[in-house]
């Protein structure tokens, strides 16, 4: 490689990752903090798992495909993977180290996951998430808590006009059974619905024996009761179970106060293979991809438990960058607090300035002390660029710090540092 | 009523597109005016129309500048936008083909041993097609007049859209393989599809009705 090429690589970051500049870094952490604080109020306890794991753990239970993982080797030649998904990591934790804990477990997490993505330039391979997993309970009441918490999470993040769509894996599988599709047709239908390519879906569906049923499901719009009335006559145990669970979930959403945020989407398909029951996705104006996704995965923990014991679980993850994009489109991204105070010591007053800064910082203000000697023009330019709220000159004979001349508003409420 | 924005392809595809919207009761009379602006609003229908280059329609829809768009499948195959494809509208019918000089041996041109150069406005489609067949290929992207590339020695083959085949014949080319059939598609922004679902469903239904009738007609 030429010297020029080396310099260029030294100055860039690889495809799929990005730097967070001042302001961006603050916004990412601020949204993360809000969500983790909300999760805590719902009884979810924070866990942290390693950034890399054995490949076997990363891909257990069809959580991810090996080719989607960033892979490398440990000293003994075993394959490691940067975690491609947080749900599998938390499932491993719940099925192993937390196996003796009373159920249900309510766990929350935050951090980046890493996925190789071939298809598009600009797609992030490092995806920052905050999410929750609830382990040990089956049934509609557990699903409803997660759907409701998903709505609360998007509201807490500051999103307006968001919508959460709920579907059920078993319903669609039952419908594919009833429609008599071949395995190849079933795969093509799932793939088409995951991408919402309804033209491709219709082309495959029309060739199936039960074409009418497939088209009716894709076109269905309505409540869980209406779905039960429409499709309840089908004598298929999967469909019956799915309709029952969906009705149980929607019946509780009113009490959670989120009913108008949630709609039924019988054709919802998520790309992870481990879902077994209710699945859901959140959408916000201005972002063409889900800002949140989750569902029930009753088989995944068995992949980690030594005895293969199945353990029901349900969870979701918020895509923090997509939430920030939506907030930006909405015109109200959380703004980083300005620097409250710049202390400029007169010659010989450096000590007093440092002592004053210490007292102000203890009182919660963001304070810089001018360590270099700036000209008034340089200082004015700095104050403007940095948006400093107040500049104070510290005289050599000053003592104590008094109060800043202008009242400085306190920090916004509800912001709790996670660090 | 909040306006729904519809991105339409300008140029040659516009006239049949406006005709389709008229049949579905979704066209503003102002779309027929000679001095059309690129953005037209019809408050009665609750629609805003944005005229864009066909290749830009998926971009408008993906990024939410438009809720819905109408564009050829050929454009979607090349752009691979993150949008939902809702309806096959059945017009703007064409084929994406591999074509080569008439009289040349097609088995040689499409055989596995040779390294061929392919000129095209559809580099991603071309690369995916040849790669999926394990055929080594050098793709030469062109912005237009692809059909002259073999004559001037720029390429051995081309990948392009064909409606009647006349342009190919005039340039001494013949289709060797069909990569895909293409028709106009209704596409939707993924968030709009969820957040404005009822209004989108009404438009899909209206267009479905008229395309079904059109398909039934002789």
mmCIF file of N, CA and C in Angstrom, chain B residues 110-189:
data_model
loop_
_atom_site.group_PDB
_atom_site.id
_atom_site.type_symbol
_atom_site.label_atom_id
_atom_site.label_comp_id
_atom_site.label_asym_id
_atom_site.label_seq_id
_atom_site.Cartn_x
_atom_site.Cartn_y
_atom_site.Cartn_z
ATOM 1 N N UNK B 110 -22.085 -16.035 -23.582
ATOM 2 C CA UNK B 110 -22.592 -16.317 -22.236
ATOM 3 C C UNK B 110 -21.910 -17.525 -21.616
ATOM 4 N N UNK B 111 -20.843 -18.008 -22.240
ATOM 5 C CA UNK B 111 -20.149 -19.180 -21.717
ATOM 6 C C UNK B 111 -19.330 -18.844 -20.479
ATOM 7 N N UNK B 112 -18.841 -19.913 -19.831
ATOM 8 C CA UNK B 112 -18.215 -19.680 -18.528
ATOM 9 C C UNK B 112 -16.726 -19.345 -18.655
ATOM 10 N N UNK B 113 -16.117 -19.661 -19.796
ATOM 11 C CA UNK B 113 -14.671 -19.516 -19.881
ATOM 12 C C UNK B 113 -14.204 -18.091 -20.112
ATOM 13 N N UNK B 114 -15.037 -17.276 -20.752
ATOM 14 C CA UNK B 114 -14.556 -15.951 -21.164
ATOM 15 C C UNK B 114 -14.791 -14.900 -20.091
ATOM 16 N N UNK B 115 -13.934 -13.906 -20.122
ATOM 17 C CA UNK B 115 -14.144 -12.744 -19.260
ATOM 18 C C UNK B 115 -14.772 -11.663 -20.126
ATOM 19 N N UNK B 116 -16.023 -11.329 -19.869
ATOM 20 C CA UNK B 116 -16.691 -10.394 -20.785
ATOM 21 C C UNK B 116 -16.881 -9.034 -20.152
ATOM 22 N N UNK B 117 -16.985 -8.036 -21.023
ATOM 23 C CA UNK B 117 -17.282 -6.682 -20.566
ATOM 24 C C UNK B 117 -18.735 -6.371 -20.892
ATOM 25 N N UNK B 118 -19.465 -5.832 -19.915
ATOM 26 C CA UNK B 118 -20.896 -5.580 -20.074
ATOM 27 C C UNK B 118 -21.170 -4.107 -19.799
ATOM 28 N N UNK B 119 -21.674 -3.395 -20.832
ATOM 29 C CA UNK B 119 -22.037 -1.989 -20.642
ATOM 30 C C UNK B 119 -23.498 -1.905 -20.232
ATOM 31 N N UNK B 120 -23.813 -1.017 -19.274
ATOM 32 C CA UNK B 120 -25.191 -0.974 -18.781
ATOM 33 C C UNK B 120 -25.472 0.283 -17.957
ATOM 34 N N UNK B 121 -26.776 0.616 -17.920
ATOM 35 C CA UNK B 121 -27.254 1.621 -16.969
ATOM 36 C C UNK B 121 -27.693 0.941 -15.663
ATOM 37 N N UNK B 122 -27.588 -0.374 -15.633
ATOM 38 C CA UNK B 122 -28.039 -1.150 -14.469
ATOM 39 C C UNK B 122 -26.880 -1.973 -13.917
ATOM 40 N N UNK B 123 -25.833 -1.321 -13.401
ATOM 41 C CA UNK B 123 -24.638 -2.082 -12.990
ATOM 42 C C UNK B 123 -24.900 -3.101 -11.886
ATOM 43 N N UNK B 124 -25.773 -2.791 -10.935
ATOM 44 C CA UNK B 124 -25.998 -3.750 -9.840
ATOM 45 C C UNK B 124 -26.768 -4.967 -10.336
ATOM 46 N N UNK B 125 -27.768 -4.707 -11.203
ATOM 47 C CA UNK B 125 -28.533 -5.817 -11.766
ATOM 48 C C UNK B 125 -27.607 -6.712 -12.580
ATOM 49 N N UNK B 126 -26.760 -6.072 -13.414
ATOM 50 C CA UNK B 126 -25.873 -6.834 -14.286
ATOM 51 C C UNK B 126 -24.898 -7.656 -13.459
ATOM 52 N N UNK B 127 -24.291 -7.034 -12.464
ATOM 53 C CA UNK B 127 -23.303 -7.749 -11.668
ATOM 54 C C UNK B 127 -23.944 -8.926 -10.940
ATOM 55 N N UNK B 128 -25.139 -8.693 -10.349
ATOM 56 C CA UNK B 128 -25.818 -9.766 -9.612
ATOM 57 C C UNK B 128 -26.173 -10.913 -10.547
ATOM 58 N N UNK B 129 -26.620 -10.575 -11.774
ATOM 59 C CA UNK B 129 -27.033 -11.616 -12.721
ATOM 60 C C UNK B 129 -25.846 -12.508 -13.094
ATOM 61 N N UNK B 130 -24.741 -11.889 -13.467
ATOM 62 C CA UNK B 130 -23.594 -12.688 -13.910
ATOM 63 C C UNK B 130 -22.944 -13.403 -12.731
ATOM 64 N N UNK B 131 -22.905 -12.736 -11.581
ATOM 65 C CA UNK B 131 -22.275 -13.378 -10.426
ATOM 66 C C UNK B 131 -23.074 -14.602 -9.989
ATOM 67 N N UNK B 132 -24.433 -14.489 -10.029
ATOM 68 C CA UNK B 132 -25.258 -15.616 -9.587
ATOM 69 C C UNK B 132 -25.057 -16.822 -10.519
ATOM 70 N N UNK B 133 -24.578 -16.584 -11.731
ATOM 71 C CA UNK B 133 -24.309 -17.688 -12.651
ATOM 72 C C UNK B 133 -22.840 -18.077 -12.665
ATOM 73 N N UNK B 134 -22.054 -17.437 -11.823
ATOM 74 C CA UNK B 134 -20.639 -17.770 -11.737
ATOM 75 C C UNK B 134 -19.852 -17.360 -12.975
ATOM 76 N N UNK B 135 -20.346 -16.347 -13.704
ATOM 77 C CA UNK B 135 -19.676 -15.914 -14.926
ATOM 78 C C UNK B 135 -18.839 -14.666 -14.644
ATOM 79 N N UNK B 136 -17.528 -14.725 -14.912
ATOM 80 C CA UNK B 136 -16.699 -13.551 -14.658
ATOM 81 C C UNK B 136 -17.111 -12.409 -15.582
ATOM 82 N N UNK B 137 -17.154 -11.199 -15.060
ATOM 83 C CA UNK B 137 -17.677 -10.085 -15.834
ATOM 84 C C UNK B 137 -17.048 -8.778 -15.362
ATOM 85 N N UNK B 138 -16.838 -7.892 -16.327
ATOM 86 C CA UNK B 138 -16.450 -6.525 -15.971
ATOM 87 C C UNK B 138 -17.612 -5.621 -16.353
ATOM 88 N N UNK B 139 -18.209 -4.951 -15.381
ATOM 89 C CA UNK B 139 -19.375 -4.107 -15.644
ATOM 90 C C UNK B 139 -18.901 -2.691 -15.929
ATOM 91 N N UNK B 140 -19.358 -2.145 -17.066
ATOM 92 C CA UNK B 140 -18.981 -0.783 -17.455
ATOM 93 C C UNK B 140 -20.221 0.094 -17.341
ATOM 94 N N UNK B 141 -20.323 0.915 -16.306
ATOM 95 C CA UNK B 141 -21.531 1.717 -16.128
ATOM 96 C C UNK B 141 -21.569 2.870 -17.131
ATOM 97 N N UNK B 142 -22.704 3.042 -17.782
ATOM 98 C CA UNK B 142 -22.925 4.152 -18.707
ATOM 99 C C UNK B 142 -24.202 4.867 -18.279
ATOM 100 N N UNK B 143 -24.303 6.172 -18.617
ATOM 101 C CA UNK B 143 -25.488 6.937 -18.263
ATOM 102 C C UNK B 143 -26.533 6.887 -19.376
ATOM 103 N N UNK B 144 -26.140 6.482 -20.593
ATOM 104 C CA UNK B 144 -27.115 6.420 -21.679
ATOM 105 C C UNK B 144 -26.480 5.856 -22.931
ATOM 106 N N UNK B 145 -27.294 5.699 -24.001
ATOM 107 C CA UNK B 145 -26.826 5.169 -25.293
ATOM 108 C C UNK B 145 -26.009 3.892 -25.121
ATOM 109 N N UNK B 146 -26.506 3.019 -24.287
ATOM 110 C CA UNK B 146 -25.810 1.764 -23.997
ATOM 111 C C UNK B 146 -25.684 0.906 -25.245
ATOM 112 N N UNK B 147 -26.717 1.021 -26.145
ATOM 113 C CA UNK B 147 -26.798 0.089 -27.277
ATOM 114 C C UNK B 147 -25.662 0.277 -28.292
ATOM 115 N N UNK B 148 -24.953 1.392 -28.237
ATOM 116 C CA UNK B 148 -23.845 1.558 -29.187
ATOM 117 C C UNK B 148 -22.530 1.000 -28.644
ATOM 118 N N UNK B 149 -22.513 0.632 -27.356
ATOM 119 C CA UNK B 149 -21.255 0.209 -26.728
ATOM 120 C C UNK B 149 -20.562 -0.945 -27.457
ATOM 121 N N UNK B 150 -21.312 -2.001 -27.900
ATOM 122 C CA UNK B 150 -20.614 -3.092 -28.612
ATOM 123 C C UNK B 150 -20.012 -2.632 -29.951
ATOM 124 N N UNK B 151 -20.745 -1.745 -30.683
ATOM 125 C CA UNK B 151 -20.243 -1.268 -31.980
ATOM 126 C C UNK B 151 -18.906 -0.558 -31.859
ATOM 127 N N UNK B 152 -18.768 0.227 -30.792
ATOM 128 C CA UNK B 152 -17.553 1.034 -30.666
ATOM 129 C C UNK B 152 -16.486 0.321 -29.852
ATOM 130 N N UNK B 153 -16.713 -0.949 -29.545
ATOM 131 C CA UNK B 153 -15.691 -1.745 -28.889
ATOM 132 C C UNK B 153 -15.560 -1.479 -27.399
ATOM 133 N N UNK B 154 -16.596 -0.840 -26.831
ATOM 134 C CA UNK B 154 -16.556 -0.547 -25.397
ATOM 135 C C UNK B 154 -16.914 -1.782 -24.568
ATOM 136 N N UNK B 155 -17.741 -2.662 -25.154
ATOM 137 C CA UNK B 155 -18.197 -3.828 -24.398
ATOM 138 C C UNK B 155 -18.566 -4.939 -25.356
ATOM 139 N N UNK B 156 -18.617 -6.193 -24.816
ATOM 140 C CA UNK B 156 -19.038 -7.336 -25.616
ATOM 141 C C UNK B 156 -20.545 -7.504 -25.578
ATOM 142 N N UNK B 157 -21.126 -7.138 -24.426
ATOM 143 C CA UNK B 157 -22.554 -7.338 -24.182
ATOM 144 C C UNK B 157 -23.123 -6.076 -23.559
ATOM 145 N N UNK B 158 -24.456 -5.974 -23.582
ATOM 146 C CA UNK B 158 -25.092 -4.926 -22.800
ATOM 147 C C UNK B 158 -26.194 -5.553 -21.950
ATOM 148 N N UNK B 159 -26.529 -4.862 -20.849
ATOM 149 C CA UNK B 159 -27.733 -5.192 -20.091
ATOM 150 C C UNK B 159 -28.589 -3.944 -20.130
ATOM 151 N N UNK B 160 -29.824 -4.073 -20.663
ATOM 152 C CA UNK B 160 -30.658 -2.882 -20.828
ATOM 153 C C UNK B 160 -32.125 -3.286 -20.843
ATOM 154 N N UNK B 161 -33.000 -2.259 -20.799
ATOM 155 C CA UNK B 161 -34.428 -2.559 -20.900
ATOM 156 C C UNK B 161 -34.832 -2.564 -22.361
ATOM 157 N N UNK B 162 -35.784 -3.439 -22.673
ATOM 158 C CA UNK B 162 -36.282 -3.597 -24.032
ATOM 159 C C UNK B 162 -37.801 -3.560 -23.985
ATOM 160 N N UNK B 163 -38.416 -2.692 -24.835
ATOM 161 C CA UNK B 163 -39.876 -2.710 -24.937
ATOM 162 C C UNK B 163 -40.282 -3.476 -26.186
ATOM 163 N N UNK B 164 -39.906 -2.943 -27.375
ATOM 164 C CA UNK B 164 -40.284 -3.603 -28.632
ATOM 165 C C UNK B 164 -39.109 -4.324 -29.256
ATOM 166 N N UNK B 165 -37.902 -3.988 -28.860
ATOM 167 C CA UNK B 165 -36.721 -4.603 -29.449
ATOM 168 C C UNK B 165 -36.192 -3.833 -30.654
ATOM 169 N N UNK B 166 -36.871 -2.734 -31.017
ATOM 170 C CA UNK B 166 -36.472 -2.020 -32.231
ATOM 171 C C UNK B 166 -35.094 -1.384 -32.075
ATOM 172 N N UNK B 167 -34.892 -0.734 -30.926
ATOM 173 C CA UNK B 167 -33.595 -0.072 -30.712
ATOM 174 C C UNK B 167 -32.450 -1.070 -30.809
ATOM 175 N N UNK B 168 -32.673 -2.274 -30.249
ATOM 176 C CA UNK B 168 -31.635 -3.305 -30.325
ATOM 177 C C UNK B 168 -31.348 -3.650 -31.787
ATOM 178 N N UNK B 169 -32.431 -3.923 -32.533
ATOM 179 C CA UNK B 169 -32.263 -4.328 -33.937
ATOM 180 C C UNK B 169 -31.521 -3.256 -34.729
ATOM 181 N N UNK B 170 -31.904 -1.991 -34.517
ATOM 182 C CA UNK B 170 -31.269 -0.895 -35.256
ATOM 183 C C UNK B 170 -29.778 -0.814 -34.979
ATOM 184 N N UNK B 171 -29.362 -1.356 -33.838
ATOM 185 C CA UNK B 171 -27.944 -1.313 -33.510
ATOM 186 C C UNK B 171 -27.272 -2.678 -33.658
ATOM 187 N N UNK B 172 -27.946 -3.558 -34.387
ATOM 188 C CA UNK B 172 -27.354 -4.854 -34.683
ATOM 189 C C UNK B 172 -27.214 -5.757 -33.473
ATOM 190 N N UNK B 173 -28.145 -5.623 -32.522
ATOM 191 C CA UNK B 173 -28.069 -6.443 -31.304
ATOM 192 C C UNK B 173 -29.285 -7.359 -31.216
ATOM 193 N N UNK B 174 -29.106 -8.495 -30.542
ATOM 194 C CA UNK B 174 -30.239 -9.380 -30.277
ATOM 195 C C UNK B 174 -30.255 -9.739 -28.779
ATOM 196 N N UNK B 175 -31.478 -9.903 -28.215
ATOM 197 C CA UNK B 175 -31.558 -10.329 -26.814
ATOM 198 C C UNK B 175 -31.051 -11.750 -26.661
ATOM 199 N N UNK B 176 -30.236 -12.001 -25.661
ATOM 200 C CA UNK B 176 -29.680 -13.339 -25.438
ATOM 201 C C UNK B 176 -30.311 -14.012 -24.225
ATOM 202 N N UNK B 177 -30.723 -13.220 -23.253
ATOM 203 C CA UNK B 177 -31.337 -13.789 -22.047
ATOM 204 C C UNK B 177 -32.174 -12.711 -21.382
ATOM 205 N N UNK B 178 -33.289 -13.117 -20.776
ATOM 206 C CA UNK B 178 -34.122 -12.180 -20.022
ATOM 207 C C UNK B 178 -33.742 -12.268 -18.549
ATOM 208 N N UNK B 179 -33.397 -11.124 -17.979
ATOM 209 C CA UNK B 179 -33.061 -11.101 -16.552
ATOM 210 C C UNK B 179 -34.325 -10.946 -15.715
ATOM 211 N N UNK B 180 -35.223 -10.065 -16.125
ATOM 212 C CA UNK B 180 -36.456 -9.848 -15.372
ATOM 213 C C UNK B 180 -37.479 -9.152 -16.250
ATOM 214 N N UNK B 181 -38.760 -9.412 -15.947
ATOM 215 C CA UNK B 181 -39.846 -8.653 -16.551
ATOM 216 C C UNK B 181 -40.113 -7.464 -15.648
ATOM 217 N N UNK B 182 -40.468 -6.335 -16.261
ATOM 218 C CA UNK B 182 -40.684 -5.144 -15.444
ATOM 219 C C UNK B 182 -42.020 -4.489 -15.782
ATOM 220 N N UNK B 183 -42.725 -4.036 -14.744
ATOM 221 C CA UNK B 183 -43.923 -3.211 -14.918
ATOM 222 C C UNK B 183 -43.878 -2.122 -13.860
ATOM 223 N N UNK B 184 -44.795 -1.151 -13.969
ATOM 224 C CA UNK B 184 -44.850 -0.079 -12.971
ATOM 225 C C UNK B 184 -45.330 -0.635 -11.639
ATOM 226 N N UNK B 185 -44.768 -0.121 -10.555
ATOM 227 C CA UNK B 185 -45.144 -0.571 -9.214
ATOM 228 C C UNK B 185 -45.549 0.626 -8.361
ATOM 229 N N UNK B 186 -46.485 0.362 -7.454
ATOM 230 C CA UNK B 186 -46.801 1.352 -6.420
ATOM 231 C C UNK B 186 -45.935 1.025 -5.214
ATOM 232 N N UNK B 187 -45.124 1.981 -4.776
ATOM 233 C CA UNK B 187 -44.272 1.750 -3.609
ATOM 234 C C UNK B 187 -44.656 2.716 -2.494
ATOM 235 N N UNK B 188 -44.346 2.323 -1.251
ATOM 236 C CA UNK B 188 -44.721 3.138 -0.096
ATOM 237 C C UNK B 188 -43.531 3.315 0.838
ATOM 238 N N UNK B 189 -43.455 4.479 1.431
ATOM 239 C CA UNK B 189 -42.514 4.706 2.534
ATOM 240 C C UNK B 189 -42.910 3.793 3.695
#
